[in-house]
GROMACS .gro file of C-alpha atoms in nm:
model
  370
    1MET     CA    1  20.344  25.952  14.716
    2LYS     CA    2  20.435  26.294  14.588
    3PHE     CA    3  20.249  26.526  14.348
    4ASN     CA    4  20.177  26.888  14.255
    5ILE     CA    5  19.827  27.013  14.182
    6ASN     CA    6  19.633  27.330  14.105
    7GLN     CA    7  19.453  27.478  14.409
    8GLN     CA    8  19.117  27.530  14.229
    9ASP     CA    9  19.100  27.174  14.095
   10LEU     CA   10  19.164  27.029  14.439
   11GLN     CA   11  18.926  27.267  14.617
   12GLN     CA   12  18.637  27.184  14.385
   13ALA     CA   13  18.687  26.809  14.430
   14LEU     CA   14  18.710  26.840  14.809
   15ASN     CA   15  18.401  27.061  14.812
   16TYR     CA   16  18.198  26.778  14.654
   17CYS     CA   17  18.336  26.535  14.915
   18GLN     CA   18  18.201  26.750  15.200
   19GLY     CA   19  17.846  26.667  15.093
   20VAL     CA   20  17.908  26.293  15.116
   21ILE     CA   21  18.106  26.256  15.437
   22GLU     CA   22  17.908  26.236  15.760
   23LYS     CA   23  18.014  26.499  16.013
   24ARG     CA   24  17.972  26.270  16.314
   25SER     CA   25  18.096  25.934  16.195
   26THR     CA   26  18.185  25.674  16.458
   27LEU     CA   27  18.448  25.522  16.227
   28PRO     CA   28  18.748  25.756  16.184
   29ILE     CA   29  18.822  25.619  15.835
   30LEU     CA   30  18.479  25.745  15.715
   31SER     CA   31  18.581  26.102  15.799
   32ASN     CA   32  18.872  26.058  15.559
   33ILE     CA   33  18.906  26.083  15.185
   34LEU     CA   34  19.114  25.839  14.984
   35LEU     CA   35  19.381  26.003  14.768
   36ASP     CA   36  19.522  25.787  14.491
   37ALA     CA   37  19.795  25.941  14.272
   38ASN     CA   38  19.879  25.736  13.965
   39ASN     CA   39  19.940  25.774  13.589
   40SER     CA   40  19.916  26.157  13.596
   41ASN     CA   41  19.570  26.131  13.758
   42LEU     CA   42  19.463  26.203  14.115
   43THR     CA   43  19.154  26.004  14.218
   44ILE     CA   44  18.971  26.123  14.529
   45THR     CA   45  18.710  25.900  14.695
   46ALA     CA   46  18.467  25.980  14.977
   47THR     CA   47  18.201  25.751  15.128
   48ASP     CA   48  17.951  25.721  15.412
   49LEU     CA   49  17.894  25.353  15.316
   50ASP     CA   50  17.554  25.438  15.158
   51LEU     CA   51  17.701  25.680  14.907
   52ILE     CA   52  18.036  25.663  14.727
   53PHE     CA   53  18.177  25.962  14.541
   54ILE     CA   54  18.479  25.921  14.313
   55HIS     CA   55  18.637  26.220  14.139
   56GLN     CA   56  18.931  26.217  13.901
   57ILE     CA   57  19.158  26.514  13.838
   58LYS     CA   58  19.356  26.466  13.517
   59ASN     CA   59  19.699  26.593  13.411
   60VAL     CA   60  19.839  26.607  13.762
   61GLU     CA   61  20.218  26.629  13.798
   62ILE     CA   62  20.292  26.304  13.983
   63LEU     CA   63  20.648  26.264  14.107
   64GLU     CA   64  20.588  25.946  14.306
   65PRO     CA   65  20.266  25.741  14.276
   66GLY     CA   66  20.094  25.627  14.595
   67ARG     CA   67  19.780  25.622  14.810
   68THR     CA   68  19.675  25.748  15.151
   69THR     CA   69  19.373  25.881  15.340
   70THR     CA   70  19.339  26.202  15.543
   71THR     CA   71  19.064  26.397  15.720
   72SER     CA   72  18.839  26.549  15.457
   73SER     CA   73  18.710  26.853  15.649
   74ILE     CA   74  19.053  26.968  15.767
   75MET     CA   75  19.212  26.927  15.427
   76TYR     CA   76  18.925  27.113  15.260
   77ASP     CA   77  18.949  27.395  15.514
   78ILE     CA   78  19.321  27.438  15.445
   79ILE     CA   79  19.302  27.410  15.065
   80ARG     CA   80  19.021  27.664  15.029
   81LYS     CA   81  19.222  27.919  15.230
   82PHE     CA   82  19.524  27.893  15.001
   83THR     CA   83  19.559  28.150  14.721
   84SER     CA   84  19.323  28.061  14.437
   85GLY     CA   85  19.487  27.890  14.139
   86LYS     CA   86  19.831  27.846  14.301
   87LYS     CA   87  20.032  27.525  14.291
   88ILE     CA   88  20.005  27.293  14.594
   89ASN     CA   89  20.270  27.030  14.668
   90LEU     CA   90  20.157  26.718  14.852
   91SER     CA   91  20.390  26.444  14.973
   92LEU     CA   92  20.357  26.147  15.205
   93LYS     CA   93  20.639  26.182  15.459
   94ASP     CA   94  20.567  25.851  15.629
   95GLU     CA   95  20.260  25.629  15.665
   96SER     CA   96  20.093  25.864  15.911
   97LYS     CA   97  20.182  26.213  15.782
   98LEU     CA   98  20.082  26.396  15.465
   99GLN     CA   99  20.272  26.718  15.398
  100VAL     CA  100  20.076  26.995  15.226
  101GLU     CA  101  20.272  27.296  15.103
  102SER     CA  102  20.179  27.609  14.909
  103GLU     CA  103  20.366  27.940  14.887
  104LYS     CA  104  20.483  28.007  15.246
  105SER     CA  105  20.244  27.764  15.418
  106LEU     CA  106  20.333  27.416  15.537
  107PHE     CA  107  20.100  27.163  15.703
  108ASN     CA  108  20.147  26.805  15.817
  109LEU     CA  109  19.817  26.616  15.830
  110ASN     CA  110  19.747  26.286  16.005
  111CYS     CA  111  19.680  25.990  15.780
  112ILE     CA  112  19.524  25.645  15.805
  113ASN     CA  113  19.657  25.373  15.577
  114ALA     CA  114  19.465  25.346  15.247
  115SER     CA  115  19.414  24.972  15.299
  116GLU     CA  116  19.159  25.050  15.572
  117PHE     CA  117  18.939  25.252  15.337
  118PRO     CA  118  18.615  25.065  15.256
  119LEU     CA  119  18.585  25.013  14.881
  120THR     CA  120  18.330  24.787  14.721
  121ASP     CA  121  18.347  24.668  14.366
  122GLU     CA  122  17.997  24.662  14.221
  123ASN     CA  123  17.880  24.497  13.904
  124PHE     CA  124  17.672  24.756  13.722
  125ASN     CA  125  17.701  24.640  13.366
  126GLN     CA  126  17.348  24.502  13.319
  127ASN     CA  127  17.129  24.805  13.246
  128GLU     CA  128  17.262  25.141  13.144
  129PHE     CA  129  17.139  25.443  12.952
  130LEU     CA  130  17.249  25.799  12.877
  131ILE     CA  131  17.065  26.118  12.965
  132LYS     CA  132  17.163  26.483  12.919
  133SER     CA  133  17.283  26.641  13.244
  134LYS     CA  134  17.038  26.933  13.214
  135GLN     CA  135  16.743  26.694  13.173
  136LEU     CA  136  16.836  26.497  13.481
  137LEU     CA  137  16.894  26.818  13.679
  138LYS     CA  138  16.550  26.942  13.574
  139LEU     CA  139  16.381  26.625  13.706
  140LEU     CA  140  16.561  26.651  14.040
  141ASN     CA  141  16.507  27.025  14.088
  142LYS     CA  142  16.136  27.009  14.006
  143CYS     CA  143  16.076  26.731  14.257
  144LYS     CA  144  16.329  26.758  14.540
  145PHE     CA  145  16.136  27.013  14.749
  146SER     CA  146  15.840  26.773  14.775
  147VAL     CA  147  16.047  26.493  14.927
  148SER     CA  148  15.925  26.398  15.275
  149ASN     CA  149  16.128  26.446  15.594
  150ASP     CA  150  15.909  26.197  15.782
  151GLU     CA  151  16.141  25.911  15.875
  152THR     CA  152  15.854  25.677  15.966
  153ARG     CA  153  15.755  25.662  15.599
  154HIS     CA  154  16.100  25.608  15.452
  155TYR     CA  155  15.959  25.525  15.107
  156LEU     CA  156  15.854  25.892  15.073
  157SER     CA  157  16.196  26.029  15.166
  158GLY     CA  158  16.328  26.022  14.810
  159ILE     CA  159  16.242  26.081  14.444
  160TYR     CA  160  16.069  25.799  14.260
  161LEU     CA  161  16.237  25.756  13.919
  162HIS     CA  162  16.074  25.530  13.663
  163GLN     CA  163  16.006  25.486  13.294
  164THR     CA  164  15.661  25.578  13.160
  165GLU     CA  165  15.496  25.559  12.821
  166VAL     CA  166  15.239  25.808  12.693
  167GLU     CA  167  15.099  25.777  12.338
  168ASP     CA  168  15.402  25.576  12.218
  169LYS     CA  169  15.644  25.830  12.363
  170ILE     CA  170  15.891  25.709  12.627
  171TYR     CA  171  15.971  25.923  12.931
  172LEU     CA  172  16.190  25.913  13.238
  173THR     CA  173  15.950  26.033  13.505
  174ALA     CA  174  16.022  26.161  13.855
  175ALA     CA  175  15.770  26.195  14.138
  176ALA     CA  176  15.799  26.305  14.500
  177THR     CA  177  15.547  26.371  14.775
  178ASP     CA  178  15.535  26.442  15.149
  179SER     CA  179  15.155  26.387  15.145
  180HIS     CA  180  15.090  26.765  15.168
  181ARG     CA  181  15.220  26.835  14.819
  182MET     CA  182  15.342  26.644  14.518
  183SER     CA  183  15.569  26.713  14.222
  184ILE     CA  184  15.576  26.514  13.899
  185SER     CA  185  15.811  26.588  13.610
  186LYS     CA  186  15.919  26.394  13.305
  187VAL     CA  187  16.173  26.414  13.023
  188ARG     CA  188  16.143  26.244  12.688
  189LEU     CA  189  16.375  25.955  12.608
  190GLU     CA  190  16.465  25.857  12.253
  191ASN     CA  191  16.433  25.484  12.316
  192LYS     CA  192  16.291  25.245  12.567
  193ILE     CA  193  16.544  25.170  12.842
  194GLU     CA  194  16.613  24.877  13.070
  195PHE     CA  195  16.547  25.049  13.401
  196GLU     CA  196  16.372  24.918  13.708
  197PRO     CA  197  16.176  25.182  13.909
  198ILE     CA  198  16.383  25.316  14.200
  199ILE     CA  199  16.357  25.556  14.495
  200LEU     CA  200  16.660  25.785  14.510
  201PRO     CA  201  16.752  25.901  14.865
  202LYS     CA  202  16.751  26.269  14.960
  203LYS     CA  203  17.123  26.297  15.031
  204THR     CA  204  17.203  26.146  14.691
  205ILE     CA  205  16.965  26.390  14.520
  206PHE     CA  206  17.138  26.696  14.667
  207GLN     CA  207  17.486  26.559  14.597
  208LEU     CA  208  17.389  26.483  14.237
  209CYS     CA  209  17.237  26.830  14.192
  210SER     CA  210  17.560  26.999  14.301
  211LEU     CA  211  17.758  26.786  14.052
  212LEU     CA  212  17.512  26.849  13.767
  213ASP     CA  213  17.505  27.225  13.834
  214ASN     CA  214  17.865  27.245  13.715
  215TYR     CA  215  17.846  26.993  13.434
  216ASP     CA  216  17.710  27.004  13.083
  217GLY     CA  217  17.720  26.672  12.903
  218GLU     CA  218  17.587  26.320  12.915
  219VAL     CA  219  17.530  26.123  13.234
  220LYS     CA  220  17.547  25.745  13.219
  221ILE     CA  221  17.303  25.580  13.460
  222SER     CA  222  17.321  25.212  13.549
  223ASN     CA  223  17.145  25.030  13.828
  224ALA     CA  224  17.211  24.701  13.997
  225LYS     CA  225  16.963  24.546  14.243
  226SER     CA  226  16.986  24.787  14.533
  227LYS     CA  227  17.226  25.050  14.402
  228ILE     CA  228  17.251  25.307  14.125
  229LYS     CA  229  17.553  25.458  13.956
  230PHE     CA  230  17.579  25.799  13.787
  231GLU     CA  231  17.883  25.860  13.568
  232LEU     CA  232  17.984  26.210  13.458
  233ASP     CA  233  18.304  26.306  13.278
  234ASN     CA  234  18.531  26.312  13.583
  235SER     CA  235  18.297  26.200  13.862
  236ILE     CA  236  18.114  25.886  13.964
  237LEU     CA  237  17.840  25.870  14.226
  238ILE     CA  238  17.722  25.531  14.353
  239SER     CA  239  17.427  25.523  14.589
  240LYS     CA  240  17.219  25.272  14.780
  241LEU     CA  241  16.848  25.298  14.701
  242ILE     CA  242  16.552  25.329  14.934
  243ASP     CA  243  16.392  24.992  14.986
  244GLY     CA  244  16.016  25.031  14.973
  245LYS     CA  245  15.715  25.076  14.749
  246PHE     CA  246  15.628  25.424  14.630
  247PRO     CA  247  15.251  25.489  14.644
  248ASN     CA  248  15.038  25.508  14.331
  249TYR     CA  249  15.075  25.882  14.278
  250ILE     CA  250  14.860  25.891  13.963
  251GLN     CA  251  14.551  25.838  14.184
  252VAL     CA  252  14.626  26.159  14.372
  253ILE     CA  253  14.628  26.387  14.066
  254PRO     CA  254  14.297  26.577  14.071
  255LYS     CA  255  14.078  26.481  13.776
  256ASN     CA  256  13.796  26.735  13.792
  257ASN     CA  257  13.956  27.067  13.880
  258GLN     CA  258  13.775  27.291  13.629
  259LYS     CA  259  13.818  27.633  13.792
  260LYS     CA  260  14.126  27.787  13.634
  261LEU     CA  261  14.317  28.074  13.789
  262GLU     CA  262  14.583  28.230  13.566
  263LEU     CA  263  14.817  28.514  13.658
  264ASP     CA  264  15.167  28.653  13.618
  265LEU     CA  265  15.419  28.421  13.791
  266LYS     CA  266  15.651  28.689  13.930
  267LEU     CA  267  15.359  28.894  14.057
  268PHE     CA  268  15.219  28.588  14.233
  269LEU     CA  269  15.552  28.487  14.393
  270ASP     CA  270  15.623  28.842  14.516
  271SER     CA  271  15.271  28.889  14.656
  272VAL     CA  272  15.261  28.559  14.845
  273ASP     CA  273  15.610  28.631  14.980
  274ARG     CA  274  15.509  28.981  15.099
  275VAL     CA  275  15.182  28.876  15.259
  276ALA     CA  276  15.346  28.579  15.432
  277SER     CA  277  15.604  28.810  15.595
  278VAL     CA  278  15.359  28.872  15.879
  279SER     CA  279  15.367  28.502  15.965
  280LEU     CA  280  15.664  28.421  16.187
  281ASP     CA  281  15.701  28.052  16.105
  282LYS     CA  282  15.547  28.060  15.755
  283LYS     CA  283  15.301  27.795  15.870
  284ASP     CA  284  15.002  28.028  15.876
  285GLY     CA  285  14.779  27.971  15.580
  286VAL     CA  286  14.767  28.225  15.299
  287LYS     CA  287  14.398  28.270  15.235
  288PHE     CA  288  14.285  28.300  14.873
  289ASN     CA  289  13.958  28.488  14.835
  290MET     CA  290  13.866  28.481  14.467
  291SER     CA  291  13.589  28.636  14.265
  292LYS     CA  292  13.571  28.736  13.899
  293ASP     CA  293  13.924  28.839  13.790
  294ILE     CA  294  14.026  28.935  14.146
  295LEU     CA  295  14.247  28.742  14.387
  296ASN     CA  296  14.266  28.870  14.744
  297LEU     CA  297  14.553  28.720  14.944
  298SER     CA  298  14.559  28.753  15.323
  299VAL     CA  299  14.749  28.618  15.624
  300ASN     CA  300  14.635  28.662  15.982
  301ASN     CA  301  14.867  28.585  16.273
  302THR     CA  302  14.740  28.635  16.628
  303ASN     CA  303  15.087  28.726  16.757
  304SER     CA  304  15.220  28.952  16.484
  305GLY     CA  305  14.929  29.102  16.290
  306ASP     CA  306  14.780  29.060  15.945
  307GLY     CA  307  14.852  29.146  15.583
  308LYS     CA  308  14.653  29.150  15.263
  309GLU     CA  309  14.706  29.217  14.896
  310SER     CA  310  14.488  29.227  14.583
  311LEU     CA  311  14.582  29.100  14.239
  312SER     CA  312  14.417  29.127  13.899
  313VAL     CA  313  14.390  28.776  13.759
  314SER     CA  314  14.198  28.568  13.508
  315PHE     CA  315  13.931  28.377  13.704
  316ASP     CA  316  13.560  28.323  13.662
  317HIS     CA  317  13.426  28.184  13.993
  318ASP     CA  318  13.382  28.262  14.362
  319LEU     CA  319  13.607  28.056  14.589
  320GLU     CA  320  13.785  28.072  14.926
  321ILE     CA  321  14.076  27.839  15.003
  322SER     CA  322  14.394  27.848  15.217
  323PHE     CA  323  14.745  27.715  15.151
  324ASN     CA  324  15.078  27.689  15.327
  325SER     CA  325  15.273  27.982  15.176
  326ARG     CA  326  15.603  27.793  15.171
  327TYR     CA  327  15.452  27.514  14.959
  328LEU     CA  328  15.322  27.762  14.703
  329MET     CA  329  15.652  27.947  14.683
  330ASP     CA  330  15.851  27.623  14.648
  331VAL     CA  331  15.641  27.528  14.346
  332ALA     CA  332  15.626  27.875  14.192
  333SER     CA  333  16.001  27.922  14.213
  334GLN     CA  334  16.051  27.613  13.992
  335LEU     CA  335  15.823  27.723  13.708
  336ASP     CA  336  15.980  27.820  13.374
  337GLY     CA  337  15.701  28.021  13.209
  338GLU     CA  338  15.588  28.382  13.260
  339LYS     CA  339  15.257  28.273  13.407
  340ILE     CA  340  15.123  28.027  13.664
  341GLU     CA  341  14.800  27.827  13.624
  342ILE     CA  342  14.619  27.689  13.930
  343TYR     CA  343  14.316  27.464  13.888
  344PHE     CA  344  14.065  27.431  14.174
  345ASN     CA  345  13.766  27.213  14.250
  346ASP     CA  346  13.638  27.335  14.589
  347THR     CA  347  13.759  27.468  14.926
  348GLY     CA  348  13.859  27.128  15.066
  349SER     CA  349  14.015  26.969  14.757
  350PRO     CA  350  14.379  26.975  14.641
  351ALA     CA  351  14.481  27.231  14.382
  352LEU     CA  352  14.659  27.136  14.060
  353ILE     CA  353  14.937  27.372  13.949
  354LYS     CA  354  15.063  27.378  13.593
  355ASP     CA  355  15.345  27.560  13.422
  356PRO     CA  356  15.256  27.700  13.077
  357GLY     CA  357  15.632  27.699  13.008
  358ASP     CA  358  15.675  27.327  13.083
  359PHE     CA  359  15.392  27.088  12.998
  360ASP     CA  360  15.593  26.797  13.137
  361SER     CA  361  15.570  26.908  13.502
  362ILE     CA  362  15.268  26.928  13.731
  363TYR     CA  363  15.224  26.993  14.104
  364VAL     CA  364  14.951  26.913  14.354
  365VAL     CA  365  14.913  27.111  14.677
  366MET     CA  366  14.670  27.021  14.956
  367PRO     CA  367  14.471  27.311  15.108
  368MET     CA  368  14.493  27.398  15.476
  369LYS     CA  369  14.201  27.352  15.706
  370GLY     CA  370  14.033  27.659  15.851
   0.00000   0.00000   0.00000
């Protein structure tokens, strides 16, 4: 195997691989990436057995086709320290050594034979549909912060993706909750799709987001029984799904929150952020004390002090309620409009947050006690 490649192309591909490969894998081969040089393409594959990432770099100058595997983290570390955009020459000296050369640098990296790399051939051709990359990224971004970290309830540790129908319109809908807060977002689909509801694992979500951030085009999604496949122009991501039943989240959406608070989004974000500074671990509740057109925010921490701030808002009731500041800021930072709307019922009931700039996303945040 012998080929020449542009530094930036290789660095970007290896960067994606870092998110897939487990840092402390017991199997040495899982710390490696598979390099396959053939037909003027270099295909790079990384896997942790639950997630497979395949990336193709086109128009590579291949002098001798071949395959090998080498340690992902070391190779990435070397490649990113080479001069940006320069040519890198890679050649397999023997079965166990890959030579990497650029400008005046020369490295010989240990290899494991490509035949040991675990590759599974999946049959995904039953159900597939296309979605715009920006639409899929929107669904993931608006829900990922609500995914649970509680490993005892594994069915909450992902985003629930499913097809919904509202007034003859078809949507791909995403929902996530950690039982303290919930995000729901949907994007309109042109046609009904063959798509079984799935729960997408957290690691897959973040890997997919980093791919979609740098991609503008269509994504082809196909799912087999326990796996899902995302195909972009030059990348494929195949992931196992979370086995479990996602709770009926529709029941949790408050139905009778009639007290509407409306205010400037940036003002709200900045104020909550400032007031919460006095709380060391951000777990202290931000207290909302509301009366007609006034919102008083306050945080009181026995160890570090207290802070308060007043905002002019649109509100027509008297109400006191407390929230975790981090939860509010996570939601607010995902809103698209200039304003934020929060609907309340009473002190002990969850609040419903809406985005006037995106009618297809809603959020529910539980209040804090005390």
